[in-house]
mmCIF file of C-alpha atoms in Angstrom:
data_model
loop_
_atom_site.group_PDB
_atom_site.id
_atom_site.type_symbol
_atom_site.label_atom_id
_atom_site.label_comp_id
_atom_site.label_asym_id
_atom_site.label_seq_id
_atom_site.Cartn_x
_atom_site.Cartn_y
_atom_site.Cartn_z
ATOM 1 C CA UNK Y 1475 -42.983 14.518 -8.213
ATOM 2 C CA UNK Y 1476 -40.117 16.480 -9.703
ATOM 3 C CA UNK Y 1477 -37.738 14.733 -12.084
ATOM 4 C CA UNK Y 1478 -34.344 14.898 -10.485
ATOM 5 C CA UNK Y 1479 -31.271 13.579 -12.191
ATOM 6 C CA UNK Y 1480 -29.221 11.227 -10.074
ATOM 7 C CA UNK Y 1481 -25.621 12.172 -9.829
ATOM 8 C CA UNK Y 1482 -23.433 9.135 -10.349
ATOM 9 C CA UNK Y 1483 -20.124 8.912 -8.546
ATOM 10 C CA UNK Y 1484 -17.276 8.556 -10.995
ATOM 11 C CA UNK Y 1485 -15.976 4.997 -11.376
ATOM 12 C CA UNK Y 1486 -12.302 5.058 -10.329
ATOM 13 C CA UNK Y 1487 -11.548 2.369 -12.919
ATOM 14 C CA UNK Y 1488 -13.418 3.986 -15.831
ATOM 15 C CA UNK Y 1489 -11.628 5.383 -18.887
ATOM 16 C CA UNK Y 1490 -12.748 8.915 -18.000
ATOM 17 C CA UNK Y 1491 -11.040 8.921 -14.613
ATOM 18 C CA UNK Y 1492 -7.904 10.833 -13.764
ATOM 19 C CA UNK Y 1493 -5.918 8.180 -11.966
ATOM 20 C CA UNK Y 1494 -2.468 9.462 -10.982
ATOM 21 C CA UNK Y 1495 0.137 9.258 -13.747
ATOM 22 C CA UNK Y 1496 -2.094 7.435 -16.226
ATOM 23 C CA UNK Y 1497 -1.559 10.315 -18.649
ATOM 24 C CA UNK Y 1498 2.158 9.456 -18.732
ATOM 25 C CA UNK Y 1499 1.563 6.059 -20.251
ATOM 26 C CA UNK Y 1500 2.759 5.595 -23.821
ATOM 27 C CA UNK Y 1501 1.169 3.125 -26.265
ATOM 28 C CA UNK Y 1502 1.666 -0.531 -25.363
ATOM 29 C CA UNK Y 1503 3.733 -1.027 -28.518
ATOM 30 C CA UNK Y 1504 6.383 1.334 -27.117
ATOM 31 C CA UNK Y 1505 6.506 -0.517 -23.787
ATOM 32 C CA UNK Y 1506 6.654 -3.887 -25.566
ATOM 33 C CA UNK Y 1507 9.584 -2.702 -27.649
ATOM 34 C CA UNK Y 1508 11.471 -1.828 -24.444
ATOM 35 C CA UNK Y 1509 10.610 -5.227 -22.950
ATOM 36 C CA UNK Y 1510 11.934 -7.021 -26.031
ATOM 37 C CA UNK Y 1511 15.228 -5.212 -25.569
ATOM 38 C CA UNK Y 1512 15.298 -6.312 -21.925
ATOM 39 C CA UNK Y 1513 14.535 -9.922 -22.895
ATOM 40 C CA UNK Y 1514 17.276 -9.934 -25.540
ATOM 41 C CA UNK Y 1515 19.902 -8.598 -23.136
ATOM 42 C CA UNK Y 1516 18.858 -11.155 -20.507
ATOM 43 C CA UNK Y 1517 19.147 -13.985 -23.025
ATOM 44 C CA UNK Y 1518 22.605 -12.783 -24.041
ATOM 45 C CA UNK Y 1519 23.730 -12.597 -20.417
ATOM 46 C CA UNK Y 1520 22.332 -16.076 -19.701
ATOM 47 C CA UNK Y 1521 24.307 -17.521 -22.599
ATOM 48 C CA UNK Y 1522 27.624 -16.693 -20.929
ATOM 49 C CA UNK Y 1523 29.257 -19.315 -18.706
ATOM 50 C CA UNK Y 1524 27.855 -19.365 -15.193
ATOM 51 C CA UNK Y 1525 30.448 -19.229 -12.441
ATOM 52 C CA UNK Y 1526 30.477 -22.097 -9.960
ATOM 53 C CA UNK Y 1527 32.020 -22.464 -6.539
ATOM 54 C CA UNK Y 1528 34.786 -24.652 -7.966
ATOM 55 C CA UNK Y 1529 35.798 -21.837 -10.363
ATOM 56 C CA UNK Y 1530 36.695 -19.577 -7.430
ATOM 57 C CA UNK Y 1531 39.737 -19.772 -5.204
ATOM 58 C CA UNK Y 1532 38.153 -18.868 -1.909
ATOM 59 C CA UNK Y 1533 40.193 -18.519 1.256
ATOM 60 C CA UNK Y 1534 37.615 -20.587 3.166
ATOM 61 C CA UNK Y 1535 36.657 -24.091 2.121
ATOM 62 C CA UNK Y 1536 32.964 -24.430 1.254
ATOM 63 C CA UNK Y 1537 30.645 -27.327 0.608
ATOM 64 C CA UNK Y 1538 27.762 -27.790 -1.816
ATOM 65 C CA UNK Y 1539 25.328 -30.607 -2.405
ATOM 66 C CA UNK Y 1540 24.271 -32.005 -5.765
ATOM 67 C CA UNK Y 1541 21.291 -33.747 -7.313
ATOM 68 C CA UNK Y 1542 21.628 -37.512 -6.872
ATOM 69 C CA UNK Y 1543 19.455 -40.344 -8.230
ATOM 70 C CA UNK Y 1544 17.654 -42.539 -5.664
ATOM 71 C CA UNK Y 1545 20.159 -45.354 -6.176
ATOM 72 C CA UNK Y 1546 23.072 -43.058 -5.265
ATOM 73 C CA UNK Y 1547 21.301 -41.762 -2.139
ATOM 74 C CA UNK Y 1548 20.491 -45.338 -1.160
ATOM 75 C CA UNK Y 1549 24.142 -46.385 -1.586
ATOM 76 C CA UNK Y 1550 25.372 -43.375 0.423
ATOM 77 C CA UNK Y 1551 23.060 -44.250 3.332
ATOM 78 C CA UNK Y 1552 24.127 -47.902 3.203
ATOM 79 C CA UNK Y 1553 27.816 -46.913 3.285
ATOM 80 C CA UNK Y 1554 27.112 -44.645 6.248
ATOM 81 C CA UNK Y 1555 25.280 -47.490 8.043
ATOM 82 C CA UNK Y 1556 28.236 -49.839 7.498
ATOM 83 C CA UNK Y 1557 30.696 -47.308 8.946
ATOM 84 C CA UNK Y 1558 28.417 -46.765 11.967
ATOM 85 C CA UNK Y 1559 28.138 -50.533 12.523
ATOM 86 C CA UNK Y 1560 31.933 -50.884 12.437
ATOM 87 C CA UNK Y 1561 32.263 -48.090 14.965
ATOM 88 C CA UNK Y 1562 29.802 -49.814 17.306
ATOM 89 C CA UNK Y 1563 31.484 -53.221 16.925
ATOM 90 C CA UNK Y 1564 34.852 -51.679 17.736
ATOM 91 C CA UNK Y 1565 33.422 -50.461 21.042
ATOM 92 C CA UNK Y 1566 33.507 -46.760 20.130
ATOM 93 C CA UNK Y 1567 29.736 -46.279 19.879
ATOM 94 C CA UNK Y 1568 28.582 -44.161 17.004
ATOM 95 C CA UNK Y 1569 28.083 -40.541 16.049
ATOM 96 C CA UNK Y 1570 27.178 -38.483 13.000
ATOM 97 C CA UNK Y 1571 29.450 -35.828 11.563
ATOM 98 C CA UNK Y 1572 26.992 -33.063 10.718
ATOM 99 C CA UNK Y 1573 27.881 -29.934 8.714
ATOM 100 C CA UNK Y 1574 27.030 -26.840 10.763
ATOM 101 C CA UNK Y 1575 24.256 -24.711 9.271
ATOM 102 C CA UNK Y 1576 24.672 -21.839 11.737
ATOM 103 C CA UNK Y 1577 25.118 -18.246 10.586
ATOM 104 C CA UNK Y 1578 28.778 -18.358 11.626
ATOM 105 C CA UNK Y 1579 29.394 -21.130 9.098
ATOM 106 C CA UNK Y 1580 27.919 -19.248 6.142
ATOM 107 C CA UNK Y 1581 29.564 -17.037 3.576
ATOM 108 C CA UNK Y 1582 28.200 -14.601 1.012
ATOM 109 C CA UNK Y 1583 30.172 -14.890 -2.231
ATOM 110 C CA UNK Y 1584 29.834 -11.671 -4.308
ATOM 111 C CA UNK Y 1585 31.086 -13.349 -7.491
ATOM 112 C CA UNK Y 1586 28.207 -15.832 -7.269
ATOM 113 C CA UNK Y 1587 25.800 -13.396 -5.573
ATOM 114 C CA UNK Y 1588 24.585 -16.082 -3.207
ATOM 115 C CA UNK Y 1589 25.139 -17.501 0.259
ATOM 116 C CA UNK Y 1590 27.156 -20.723 0.578
ATOM 117 C CA UNK Y 1591 27.984 -23.064 3.440
ATOM 118 C CA UNK Y 1592 31.506 -23.337 4.808
ATOM 119 C CA UNK Y 1593 32.987 -26.664 5.872
ATOM 120 C CA UNK Y 1594 32.725 -26.519 9.671
ATOM 121 C CA UNK Y 1595 31.174 -29.682 11.143
ATOM 122 C CA UNK Y 1596 30.083 -30.933 14.561
ATOM 123 C CA UNK Y 1597 29.757 -34.396 16.085
ATOM 124 C CA UNK Y 1598 26.344 -35.745 17.063
ATOM 125 C CA UNK Y 1599 27.167 -38.732 19.342
ATOM 126 C CA UNK Y 1600 24.597 -41.241 20.539
ATOM 127 C CA UNK Y 1601 26.395 -41.567 23.898
ATOM 128 C CA UNK Y 1602 25.819 -37.916 24.887
ATOM 129 C CA UNK Y 1603 22.729 -37.018 26.904
ATOM 130 C CA UNK Y 1604 22.466 -33.672 25.107
ATOM 131 C CA UNK Y 1605 22.439 -35.211 21.609
ATOM 132 C CA UNK Y 1606 21.045 -38.727 22.047
ATOM 133 C CA UNK Y 1607 17.530 -37.762 21.010
ATOM 134 C CA UNK Y 1608 18.630 -35.825 17.928
ATOM 135 C CA UNK Y 1609 20.943 -38.692 16.972
ATOM 136 C CA UNK Y 1610 17.992 -41.082 17.222
ATOM 137 C CA UNK Y 1611 15.875 -38.807 15.015
ATOM 138 C CA UNK Y 1612 18.715 -38.611 12.467
ATOM 139 C CA UNK Y 1613 19.000 -42.413 12.390
ATOM 140 C CA UNK Y 1614 15.234 -42.808 11.986
ATOM 141 C CA UNK Y 1615 15.053 -40.318 9.126
ATOM 142 C CA UNK Y 1616 17.993 -41.956 7.341
ATOM 143 C CA UNK Y 1617 16.104 -45.254 7.594
ATOM 144 C CA UNK Y 1618 12.912 -43.699 6.175
ATOM 145 C CA UNK Y 1619 14.805 -42.009 3.316
ATOM 146 C CA UNK Y 1620 16.445 -45.343 2.468
ATOM 147 C CA UNK Y 1621 12.988 -46.940 2.195
ATOM 148 C CA UNK Y 1622 11.755 -44.146 -0.070
ATOM 149 C CA UNK Y 1623 14.745 -44.476 -2.396
ATOM 150 C CA UNK Y 1624 14.448 -48.262 -2.435
ATOM 151 C CA UNK Y 1625 10.783 -48.031 -3.536
ATOM 152 C CA UNK Y 1626 11.410 -44.863 -5.602
ATOM 153 C CA UNK Y 1627 8.378 -43.069 -4.186
ATOM 154 C CA UNK Y 1628 7.855 -39.546 -2.823
ATOM 155 C CA UNK Y 1629 6.200 -38.369 0.394
ATOM 156 C CA UNK Y 1630 5.551 -34.952 1.894
ATOM 157 C CA UNK Y 1631 7.379 -33.599 4.918
ATOM 158 C CA UNK Y 1632 4.102 -33.979 6.799
ATOM 159 C CA UNK Y 1633 3.908 -37.679 5.870
ATOM 160 C CA UNK Y 1634 7.442 -38.153 7.135
ATOM 161 C CA UNK Y 1635 6.576 -36.505 10.445
ATOM 162 C CA UNK Y 1636 3.563 -38.769 10.999
ATOM 163 C CA UNK Y 1637 5.618 -41.951 10.608
ATOM 164 C CA UNK Y 1638 6.930 -41.430 14.153
ATOM 165 C CA UNK Y 1639 5.084 -38.620 15.913
ATOM 166 C CA UNK Y 1640 6.156 -39.644 19.423
ATOM 167 C CA UNK Y 1641 9.823 -39.518 18.487
ATOM 168 C CA UNK Y 1642 9.715 -36.347 16.376
ATOM 169 C CA UNK Y 1643 7.199 -34.560 18.682
ATOM 170 C CA UNK Y 1644 7.106 -31.500 16.417
ATOM 171 C CA UNK Y 1645 7.435 -31.242 12.629
ATOM 172 C CA UNK Y 1646 9.999 -28.460 12.917
ATOM 173 C CA UNK Y 1647 12.338 -31.024 14.477
ATOM 174 C CA UNK Y 1648 11.961 -33.604 11.714
ATOM 175 C CA UNK Y 1649 12.218 -30.840 9.073
ATOM 176 C CA UNK Y 1650 15.483 -29.545 10.588
ATOM 177 C CA UNK Y 1651 17.028 -33.027 10.709
ATOM 178 C CA UNK Y 1652 15.915 -33.587 7.113
ATOM 179 C CA UNK Y 1653 18.140 -30.658 6.100
ATOM 180 C CA UNK Y 1654 20.945 -32.141 8.198
ATOM 181 C CA UNK Y 1655 20.568 -35.447 6.355
ATOM 182 C CA UNK Y 1656 20.865 -33.638 3.010
ATOM 183 C CA UNK Y 1657 24.181 -32.193 4.184
ATOM 184 C CA UNK Y 1658 25.411 -35.533 5.575
ATOM 185 C CA UNK Y 1659 24.592 -37.441 2.381
ATOM 186 C CA UNK Y 1660 25.716 -34.563 0.151
ATOM 187 C CA UNK Y 1661 22.550 -34.335 -1.931
ATOM 188 C CA UNK Y 1662 19.778 -31.811 -2.507
ATOM 189 C CA UNK Y 1663 16.699 -32.137 -0.339
ATOM 190 C CA UNK Y 1664 14.600 -33.052 -3.381
ATOM 191 C CA UNK Y 1665 16.973 -35.998 -3.944
ATOM 192 C CA UNK Y 1666 15.708 -37.444 -0.646
ATOM 193 C CA UNK Y 1667 12.265 -37.963 -2.265
ATOM 194 C CA UNK Y 1668 10.645 -35.786 0.423
ATOM 195 C CA UNK Y 1669 8.671 -32.808 -0.859
ATOM 196 C CA UNK Y 1670 6.636 -29.984 0.657
ATOM 197 C CA UNK Y 1671 2.909 -29.662 0.026
ATOM 198 C CA UNK Y 1672 1.923 -27.651 -3.066
ATOM 199 C CA UNK Y 1673 2.028 -23.932 -2.345
ATOM 200 C CA UNK Y 1674 3.245 -21.876 -5.304
ATOM 201 C CA UNK Y 1675 1.188 -21.200 -8.445
ATOM 202 C CA UNK Y 1676 1.984 -20.027 -11.961
ATOM 203 C CA UNK Y 1677 -0.118 -18.459 -14.712
ATOM 204 C CA UNK Y 1678 0.595 -16.830 -18.053
ATOM 205 C CA UNK Y 1679 2.576 -17.504 -21.203
ATOM 206 C CA UNK Y 1680 4.080 -20.857 -20.305
ATOM 207 C CA UNK Y 1681 3.604 -24.389 -21.547
ATOM 208 C CA UNK Y 1682 5.346 -27.271 -19.798
ATOM 209 C CA UNK Y 1683 4.964 -30.981 -19.204
ATOM 210 C CA UNK Y 1684 4.007 -32.220 -15.745
ATOM 211 C CA UNK Y 1685 4.739 -35.934 -15.475
ATOM 212 C CA UNK Y 1686 4.029 -36.300 -19.196
ATOM 213 C CA UNK Y 1687 0.875 -34.130 -19.284
ATOM 214 C CA UNK Y 1688 1.185 -30.882 -21.246
ATOM 215 C CA UNK Y 1689 0.022 -27.850 -19.250
ATOM 216 C CA UNK Y 1690 -0.905 -24.524 -20.885
ATOM 217 C CA UNK Y 1691 -0.784 -21.892 -18.140
ATOM 218 C CA UNK Y 1692 -2.913 -19.446 -20.160
ATOM 219 C CA UNK Y 1693 -5.833 -21.853 -19.759
ATOM 220 C CA UNK Y 1694 -5.647 -22.417 -16.024
ATOM 221 C CA UNK Y 1695 -8.120 -19.667 -15.042
ATOM 222 C CA UNK Y 1696 -7.340 -16.982 -12.499
ATOM 223 C CA UNK Y 1697 -6.215 -19.598 -9.967
ATOM 224 C CA UNK Y 1698 -3.339 -20.705 -12.179
ATOM 225 C CA UNK Y 1699 -1.475 -24.016 -12.108
ATOM 226 C CA UNK Y 1700 -0.084 -25.329 -8.853
ATOM 227 C CA UNK Y 1701 3.694 -25.700 -9.046
ATOM 228 C CA UNK Y 1702 4.508 -29.425 -8.782
ATOM 229 C CA UNK Y 1703 6.242 -30.286 -5.492
ATOM 230 C CA UNK Y 1704 8.501 -32.713 -7.355
ATOM 231 C CA UNK Y 1705 10.404 -30.582 -9.867
ATOM 232 C CA UNK Y 1706 11.705 -33.712 -11.609
ATOM 233 C CA UNK Y 1707 8.238 -34.074 -13.132
ATOM 234 C CA UNK Y 1708 8.603 -30.759 -14.968
ATOM 235 C CA UNK Y 1709 10.061 -30.523 -18.467
ATOM 236 C CA UNK Y 1710 9.668 -29.234 -22.039
ATOM 237 C CA UNK Y 1711 9.240 -25.596 -21.031
ATOM 238 C CA UNK Y 1712 8.124 -23.311 -23.861
ATOM 239 C CA UNK Y 1713 7.155 -19.644 -23.751
ATOM 240 C CA UNK Y 1714 6.741 -16.513 -25.836
ATOM 241 C CA UNK Y 1715 6.930 -14.332 -22.708
ATOM 242 C CA UNK Y 1716 9.245 -11.343 -22.476
ATOM 243 C CA UNK Y 1717 9.774 -11.558 -18.716
ATOM 244 C CA UNK Y 1718 8.833 -13.402 -15.529
ATOM 245 C CA UNK Y 1719 6.886 -11.443 -12.909
ATOM 246 C CA UNK Y 1720 7.555 -12.740 -9.408
ATOM 247 C CA UNK Y 1721 4.795 -11.633 -7.008
ATOM 248 C CA UNK Y 1722 5.022 -11.858 -3.216
ATOM 249 C CA UNK Y 1723 1.344 -11.881 -2.305
ATOM 250 C CA UNK Y 1724 -1.534 -14.054 -3.469
ATOM 251 C CA UNK Y 1725 -3.902 -11.043 -3.600
ATOM 252 C CA UNK Y 1726 -1.739 -9.190 -6.134
ATOM 253 C CA UNK Y 1727 -1.272 -12.396 -8.113
ATOM 254 C CA UNK Y 1728 -5.069 -12.899 -8.313
ATOM 255 C CA UNK Y 1729 -5.572 -9.316 -9.487
ATOM 256 C CA UNK Y 1730 -3.025 -9.703 -12.299
ATOM 257 C CA UNK Y 1731 -4.317 -13.141 -13.268
ATOM 258 C CA UNK Y 1732 -7.955 -12.015 -13.438
ATOM 259 C CA UNK Y 1733 -6.984 -8.949 -15.491
ATOM 260 C CA UNK Y 1734 -4.959 -11.265 -17.770
ATOM 261 C CA UNK Y 1735 -2.008 -8.921 -17.487
ATOM 262 C CA UNK Y 1736 0.101 -11.575 -19.224
ATOM 263 C CA UNK Y 1737 -1.838 -11.078 -22.467
ATOM 264 C CA UNK Y 1738 -1.286 -7.320 -22.591
ATOM 265 C CA UNK Y 1739 2.397 -7.663 -21.691
ATOM 266 C CA UNK Y 1740 3.533 -11.244 -22.477
ATOM 267 C CA UNK Y 1741 4.867 -12.634 -19.208
ATOM 268 C CA UNK Y 1742 4.753 -15.514 -16.753
ATOM 269 C CA UNK Y 1743 3.371 -14.665 -13.301
ATOM 270 C CA UNK Y 1744 4.450 -16.768 -10.325
ATOM 271 C CA UNK Y 1745 3.887 -16.537 -6.568
ATOM 272 C CA UNK Y 1746 4.681 -18.631 -3.495
ATOM 273 C CA UNK Y 1747 1.963 -16.771 -1.547
ATOM 274 C CA UNK Y 1748 4.428 -15.267 0.902
ATOM 275 C CA UNK Y 1749 7.582 -16.926 2.176
ATOM 276 C CA UNK Y 1750 9.107 -18.853 -0.750
ATOM 277 C CA UNK Y 1751 9.018 -22.647 -0.569
ATOM 278 C CA UNK Y 1752 11.584 -24.984 -2.121
ATOM 279 C CA UNK Y 1753 9.384 -26.068 -5.048
ATOM 280 C CA UNK Y 1754 8.663 -22.482 -6.142
ATOM 281 C CA UNK Y 1755 12.338 -21.546 -5.861
ATOM 282 C CA UNK Y 1756 13.343 -24.580 -7.942
ATOM 283 C CA UNK Y 1757 10.630 -23.850 -10.511
ATOM 284 C CA UNK Y 1758 11.601 -20.180 -10.830
ATOM 285 C CA UNK Y 1759 15.265 -21.087 -11.336
ATOM 286 C CA UNK Y 1760 14.335 -23.701 -13.930
ATOM 287 C CA UNK Y 1761 12.292 -21.125 -15.885
ATOM 288 C CA UNK Y 1762 15.100 -18.570 -15.690
ATOM 289 C CA UNK Y 1763 17.751 -21.028 -16.851
ATOM 290 C CA UNK Y 1764 15.758 -22.747 -19.602
ATOM 291 C CA UNK Y 1765 13.810 -19.791 -20.997
ATOM 292 C CA UNK Y 1766 16.581 -17.212 -20.355
ATOM 293 C CA UNK Y 1767 14.055 -14.560 -19.328
ATOM 294 C CA UNK Y 1768 14.553 -11.583 -16.988
ATOM 295 C CA UNK Y 1769 12.820 -11.819 -13.604
ATOM 296 C CA UNK Y 1770 11.099 -8.740 -12.139
ATOM 297 C CA UNK Y 1771 9.886 -8.878 -8.537
ATOM 298 C CA UNK Y 1772 6.810 -7.236 -7.041
ATOM 299 C CA UNK Y 1773 6.937 -7.299 -3.225
ATOM 300 C CA UNK Y 1774 5.609 -5.252 -0.308
ATOM 301 C CA UNK Y 1775 7.473 -2.105 0.680
ATOM 302 C CA UNK Y 1776 8.687 -3.456 4.009
ATOM 303 C CA UNK Y 1777 11.816 -5.247 5.241
ATOM 304 C CA UNK Y 1778 10.162 -8.649 4.873
ATOM 305 C CA UNK Y 1779 9.376 -8.018 1.201
ATOM 306 C CA UNK Y 1780 13.066 -7.432 0.571
ATOM 307 C CA UNK Y 1781 13.987 -10.500 2.649
ATOM 308 C CA UNK Y 1782 11.685 -12.623 0.484
ATOM 309 C CA UNK Y 1783 13.266 -11.156 -2.649
ATOM 310 C CA UNK Y 1784 16.752 -11.942 -1.301
ATOM 311 C CA UNK Y 1785 15.795 -15.560 -0.565
ATOM 312 C CA UNK Y 1786 14.860 -16.041 -4.233
ATOM 313 C CA UNK Y 1787 17.979 -14.242 -5.432
ATOM 314 C CA UNK Y 1788 20.775 -15.041 -2.953
ATOM 315 C CA UNK Y 1789 19.363 -17.974 -1.014
ATOM 316 C CA UNK Y 1790 18.196 -18.603 2.524
ATOM 317 C CA UNK Y 1791 20.648 -19.091 5.352
ATOM 318 C CA UNK Y 1792 18.784 -22.201 6.467
ATOM 319 C CA UNK Y 1793 19.422 -23.912 3.121
ATOM 320 C CA UNK Y 1794 22.717 -22.303 2.126
ATOM 321 C CA UNK Y 1795 24.107 -25.784 1.453
ATOM 322 C CA UNK Y 1796 21.837 -25.994 -1.630
ATOM 323 C CA UNK Y 1797 22.031 -22.386 -2.837
ATOM 324 C CA UNK Y 1798 23.434 -23.421 -6.225
ATOM 325 C CA UNK Y 1799 20.130 -25.139 -7.080
ATOM 326 C CA UNK Y 1800 17.686 -22.868 -5.277
ATOM 327 C CA UNK Y 1801 18.756 -19.342 -6.251
ATOM 328 C CA UNK Y 1802 17.735 -17.319 -9.287
ATOM 329 C CA UNK Y 1803 20.453 -14.880 -10.338
ATOM 330 C CA UNK Y 1804 19.876 -11.258 -11.282
ATOM 331 C CA UNK Y 1805 16.310 -10.683 -10.043
ATOM 332 C CA UNK Y 1806 15.255 -7.039 -10.474
ATOM 333 C CA UNK Y 1807 13.351 -5.215 -7.715
ATOM 334 C CA UNK Y 1808 10.442 -3.678 -9.602
ATOM 335 C CA UNK Y 1809 8.286 -2.546 -6.700
ATOM 336 C CA UNK Y 1810 6.697 -1.661 -4.384
ATOM 337 C CA UNK Y 1811 9.713 0.359 -3.260
ATOM 338 C CA UNK Y 1812 9.890 2.934 -0.437
ATOM 339 C CA UNK Y 1813 10.537 5.714 -2.961
ATOM 340 C CA UNK Y 1814 7.277 4.770 -4.721
ATOM 341 C CA UNK Y 1815 5.189 5.874 -1.743
ATOM 342 C CA UNK Y 1816 5.816 9.556 -2.443
ATOM 343 C CA UNK Y 1817 6.458 9.174 -6.160
ATOM 344 C CA UNK Y 1818 3.014 7.647 -6.730
ATOM 345 C CA UNK Y 1819 1.390 9.740 -3.984
ATOM 346 C CA UNK Y 1820 0.201 6.788 -1.911
ATOM 347 C CA UNK Y 1821 -2.350 8.249 0.571
ATOM 348 C CA UNK Y 1822 -1.294 8.502 4.203
ATOM 349 C CA UNK Y 1823 -4.161 6.231 5.293
ATOM 350 C CA UNK Y 1824 -2.661 3.453 3.150
ATOM 351 C CA UNK Y 1825 0.781 3.716 4.730
ATOM 352 C CA UNK Y 1826 1.540 1.821 7.914
ATOM 353 C CA UNK Y 1827 3.962 2.799 10.693
ATOM 354 C CA UNK Y 1828 6.907 0.442 11.012
ATOM 355 C CA UNK Y 1829 7.158 -1.401 14.322
ATOM 356 C CA UNK Y 1830 10.363 -1.527 16.338
ATOM 357 C CA UNK Y 1831 10.882 -5.070 15.021
ATOM 358 C CA UNK Y 1832 10.401 -3.828 11.428
ATOM 359 C CA UNK Y 1833 13.023 -1.121 11.951
ATOM 360 C CA UNK Y 1834 15.456 -3.601 13.529
ATOM 361 C CA UNK Y 1835 14.964 -6.004 10.602
ATOM 362 C CA UNK Y 1836 15.575 -3.168 8.146
ATOM 363 C CA UNK Y 1837 18.777 -2.121 9.932
ATOM 364 C CA UNK Y 1838 19.950 -5.758 10.059
ATOM 365 C CA UNK Y 1839 19.402 -6.047 6.305
ATOM 366 C CA UNK Y 1840 21.571 -2.975 5.762
ATOM 367 C CA UNK Y 1841 24.437 -4.934 7.339
ATOM 368 C CA UNK Y 1842 24.054 -7.880 4.959
ATOM 369 C CA UNK Y 1843 26.670 -8.182 2.219
ATOM 370 C CA UNK Y 1844 24.089 -9.091 -0.438
ATOM 371 C CA UNK Y 1845 22.309 -5.777 0.262
ATOM 372 C CA UNK Y 1846 25.502 -3.709 0.381
ATOM 373 C CA UNK Y 1847 26.402 -5.009 -3.080
ATOM 374 C CA UNK Y 1848 23.416 -3.155 -4.563
ATOM 375 C CA UNK Y 1849 23.562 0.625 -3.893
ATOM 376 C CA UNK Y 1850 19.961 1.001 -5.026
ATOM 377 C CA UNK Y 1851 18.766 -1.457 -2.376
ATOM 378 C CA UNK Y 1852 20.788 0.383 0.294
ATOM 379 C CA UNK Y 1853 19.251 3.715 -0.712
ATOM 380 C CA UNK Y 1854 15.708 2.328 -0.605
ATOM 381 C CA UNK Y 1855 16.241 0.573 2.725
ATOM 382 C CA UNK Y 1856 17.723 3.716 4.274
ATOM 383 C CA UNK Y 1857 14.669 5.662 3.104
ATOM 384 C CA UNK Y 1858 12.374 3.020 4.594
ATOM 385 C CA UNK Y 1859 14.125 3.041 7.973
ATOM 386 C CA UNK Y 1860 14.300 6.850 8.046
ATOM 387 C CA UNK Y 1861 10.636 7.401 7.113
ATOM 388 C CA UNK Y 1862 9.484 4.534 9.377
ATOM 389 C CA UNK Y 1863 6.715 3.841 6.883
ATOM 390 C CA UNK Y 1864 5.761 0.686 5.054
ATOM 391 C CA UNK Y 1865 3.045 -0.244 2.580
ATOM 392 C CA UNK Y 1866 1.625 -3.351 0.981
ATOM 393 C CA UNK Y 1867 1.088 -3.823 -2.744
ATOM 394 C CA UNK Y 1868 -2.651 -3.450 -2.093
ATOM 395 C CA UNK Y 1869 -2.098 0.214 -1.105
ATOM 396 C CA UNK Y 1870 -2.300 0.943 -4.836
ATOM 397 C CA UNK Y 1871 -5.964 -0.138 -4.753
ATOM 398 C CA UNK Y 1872 -6.779 3.258 -3.226
ATOM 399 C CA UNK Y 1873 -6.616 4.564 -6.821
ATOM 400 C CA UNK Y 1874 -8.853 1.763 -8.117
ATOM 401 C CA UNK Y 1875 -8.720 -2.007 -7.913
ATOM 402 C CA UNK Y 1876 -7.091 -2.287 -11.341
ATOM 403 C CA UNK Y 1877 -4.551 0.500 -10.860
ATOM 404 C CA UNK Y 1878 -1.819 -2.098 -10.306
ATOM 405 C CA UNK Y 1879 -2.345 -3.796 -13.663
ATOM 406 C CA UNK Y 1880 -3.493 -0.803 -15.716
ATOM 407 C CA UNK Y 1881 -1.209 2.019 -14.553
ATOM 408 C CA UNK Y 1882 1.454 1.169 -11.975
ATOM 409 C CA UNK Y 1883 3.073 -1.860 -13.617
ATOM 410 C CA UNK Y 1884 2.819 -0.577 -17.231
ATOM 411 C CA UNK Y 1885 4.435 2.704 -16.145
ATOM 412 C CA UNK Y 1886 7.182 0.841 -14.276
ATOM 413 C CA UNK Y 1887 7.908 -1.244 -17.359
ATOM 414 C CA UNK Y 1888 7.797 1.807 -19.620
ATOM 415 C CA UNK Y 1889 10.296 3.699 -17.457
ATOM 416 C CA UNK Y 1890 12.438 0.589 -16.900
ATOM 417 C CA UNK Y 1891 12.151 1.491 -13.237
ATOM 418 C CA UNK Y 1892 13.732 -1.461 -11.482
ATOM 419 C CA UNK Y 1893 16.843 -2.106 -9.405
#
């Protein structure tokens, strides 16, 4: 039997490979020096006074909610109940004055770079056939919130729904009225002692206390630490990171966590595993404000990736009443950007055609004021809509599973290639 040598296929992640653009990488010390400069400038910018809505003389009146202790929420609900009782006793029935959360009642404020709620309201009378059910749900939720504040305990939105399934019928209905109640009382949703189930996770160079327990996020494994649903439990944040890396998808987060990217380039990696939830948005803002670190975002190259980025940065229209507490200013769009598809030679088989809905969403985003404010975003979105191509972060895996952590991100950081 002849001795034939087996030819081994080259490992795409081996040191001898020729992955695109790897040869352009400079030593890590050079990249770290650039990141330290970025961190210093971010800290200096964070030290300046932050503008608030009250500092501006806007032509339209706007409303914002604030964090209130349980006793204050309880008192506000009791005062509301007394006024409703007086209305009933006077023979006028009762109704709720509810701030409108429709798109027409929202305003983007460039000076604050976030969406706020204007002061238009609507009546929700019990005597009207069209609103009687929603008025009943509002009354029931106010009662439940009062109980929570009285006992000073927290429940999830799901728990709240199951207290009266026949009345609420669907959780989306109780969730929507919960936001209405926040507006009526004038407090943040977290002040109502109702939280969402844990969704977001964090890993990397961060130590913080969670209800008195010290958590070291470098020792949480590749799964990371679940972000507490009650942000009031979080305190004593400490970090030697140079930036925060906000990641849209769980898959990319797992890749970076397993590769311990945060040790090579000191950072904190956080993800909400898709659409951002309230707890993750609150946690990200708290890190930004307390640690004074720059935030770089890694999202898919599609309209929804940019929408997710804008929710973190400018706020969601659904919760514009609480944008002051939920938004993180000055997030940089690191990638994946439409221009990266050709720049990094993403193979055609890894690019996806945009659907008609994708294209419509992209065009709608181009009309948003928070997009128009950033010429770089406009340019990238125009390219996306024109090329009719999109790609996920995982498209980079065509060059090797560790291309994201070993080439793409280091090169992005080296070139300071963010918007």
